[in-house]
Amino acid sequence: MESMRINGVDRHQTIYVDTQGENVWVSVHIPNGSAFMSITPVEAQRMIQGLEAAIKEVERYESKEEARLDAMFDARYGDE
């Protein structure tokens, strides 16, 4: 497997994912430091589940925020 690079929202934030023998290697780099760890495939699956749950929460937040902004816009400009 070729190492996968995942860029963060801010500059100089990067996560690398690769394999290390029978484990999954995760390396996090930020401007003032870095950390890495090896996790089992089972723990990597748990990480994926956690990320999927977080993504659903973000999507739910975005749809609520969009609905709130639409309602605010309609209340302000609906009579025109």
CSV table of C-alpha atoms in Angstrom, one decimal:
chain,number,residue,atom,x,y,z
A,1,MET,CA,0.0,0.0,0.0
A,2,GLU,CA,1.2,3.5,-0.8
A,3,SER,CA,0.9,5.9,2.1
A,4,MET,CA,-2.3,8.0,2.1
A,5,ARG,CA,-2.1,11.7,2.8
A,6,ILE,CA,-5.0,13.5,4.4
A,7,ASN,CA,-4.9,17.3,4.6
A,8,GLY,CA,-6.3,19.2,7.5
A,9,VAL,CA,-8.5,22.3,7.4
A,10,ASP,CA,-5.6,24.5,8.4
A,11,ARG,CA,-2.2,24.8,6.8
A,12,HIS,CA,0.4,22.4,7.8
A,13,GLN,CA,-2.0,19.8,9.3
A,14,THR,CA,-1.6,16.4,7.7
A,15,ILE,CA,-2.5,12.8,8.6
A,16,TYR,CA,-0.7,9.9,6.9
A,17,VAL,CA,-2.1,6.4,6.9
A,18,ASP,CA,0.0,3.3,5.9
A,19,THR,CA,0.6,-0.2,7.0
A,20,GLN,CA,3.2,-1.5,9.4
A,21,GLY,CA,3.4,-5.3,9.2
A,22,GLU,CA,0.0,-6.6,10.4
A,23,ASN,CA,-1.0,-3.2,11.8
A,24,VAL,CA,-2.3,0.1,10.5
A,25,TRP,CA,0.1,3.1,11.0
A,26,VAL,CA,-1.3,6.6,11.6
A,27,SER,CA,0.8,9.6,11.7
A,28,VAL,CA,-0.5,13.1,12.6
A,29,HIS,CA,1.6,16.2,11.8
A,30,ILE,CA,0.8,19.7,13.0
A,31,PRO,CA,2.9,22.9,12.9
A,32,ASN,CA,4.5,22.4,16.4
A,33,GLY,CA,4.7,18.7,16.5
A,34,SER,CA,3.7,15.2,15.4
A,35,ALA,CA,2.6,11.9,16.7
A,36,PHE,CA,2.3,8.4,15.3
A,37,MET,CA,0.8,5.1,16.4
A,38,SER,CA,0.1,1.6,15.1
A,39,ILE,CA,-3.3,0.2,15.6
A,40,THR,CA,-4.8,-3.2,14.9
A,41,PRO,CA,-7.2,-3.6,12.0
A,42,VAL,CA,-10.1,-3.9,14.5
A,43,GLU,CA,-9.2,-0.6,16.1
A,44,ALA,CA,-8.9,1.0,12.6
A,45,GLN,CA,-12.4,-0.2,11.8
A,46,ARG,CA,-13.6,1.4,15.1
A,47,MET,CA,-11.9,4.6,14.0
A,48,ILE,CA,-13.7,4.5,10.7
A,49,GLN,CA,-17.0,4.0,12.5
A,50,GLY,CA,-16.2,7.0,14.7
A,51,LEU,CA,-15.4,9.1,11.7
A,52,GLU,CA,-18.6,8.1,9.9
A,53,ALA,CA,-20.6,9.0,13.0
A,54,ALA,CA,-18.9,12.4,13.2
A,55,ILE,CA,-19.6,13.0,9.5
A,56,LYS,CA,-23.3,12.3,10.0
A,57,GLU,CA,-23.4,14.8,12.9
A,58,VAL,CA,-21.7,17.5,10.7
A,59,GLU,CA,-24.2,16.8,7.9
A,60,ARG,CA,-27.1,17.0,10.3
A,61,TYR,CA,-25.7,20.3,11.7
A,62,GLU,CA,-25.3,21.7,8.2
A,63,SER,CA,-28.8,20.8,7.2
A,64,LYS,CA,-30.3,22.4,10.4
A,65,GLU,CA,-28.2,25.5,9.9
A,66,GLU,CA,-29.3,25.7,6.2
A,67,ALA,CA,-33.0,25.4,7.3
A,68,ARG,CA,-32.5,28.0,10.0
A,69,LEU,CA,-30.9,30.5,7.5
A,70,ASP,CA,-33.7,29.8,5.0
A,71,ALA,CA,-36.4,30.5,7.7
A,72,MET,CA,-34.6,33.6,8.7
A,73,PHE,CA,-34.4,34.8,5.1
A,74,ASP,CA,-38.1,34.0,4.5
A,75,ALA,CA,-39.1,35.8,7.7
A,76,ARG,CA,-37.2,38.9,6.6
A,77,TYR,CA,-38.0,39.0,2.9
A,78,GLY,CA,-41.2,36.8,2.7
A,79,ASP,CA,-43.6,39.8,2.6
A,80,GLU,CA,-41.9,41.5,-0.3
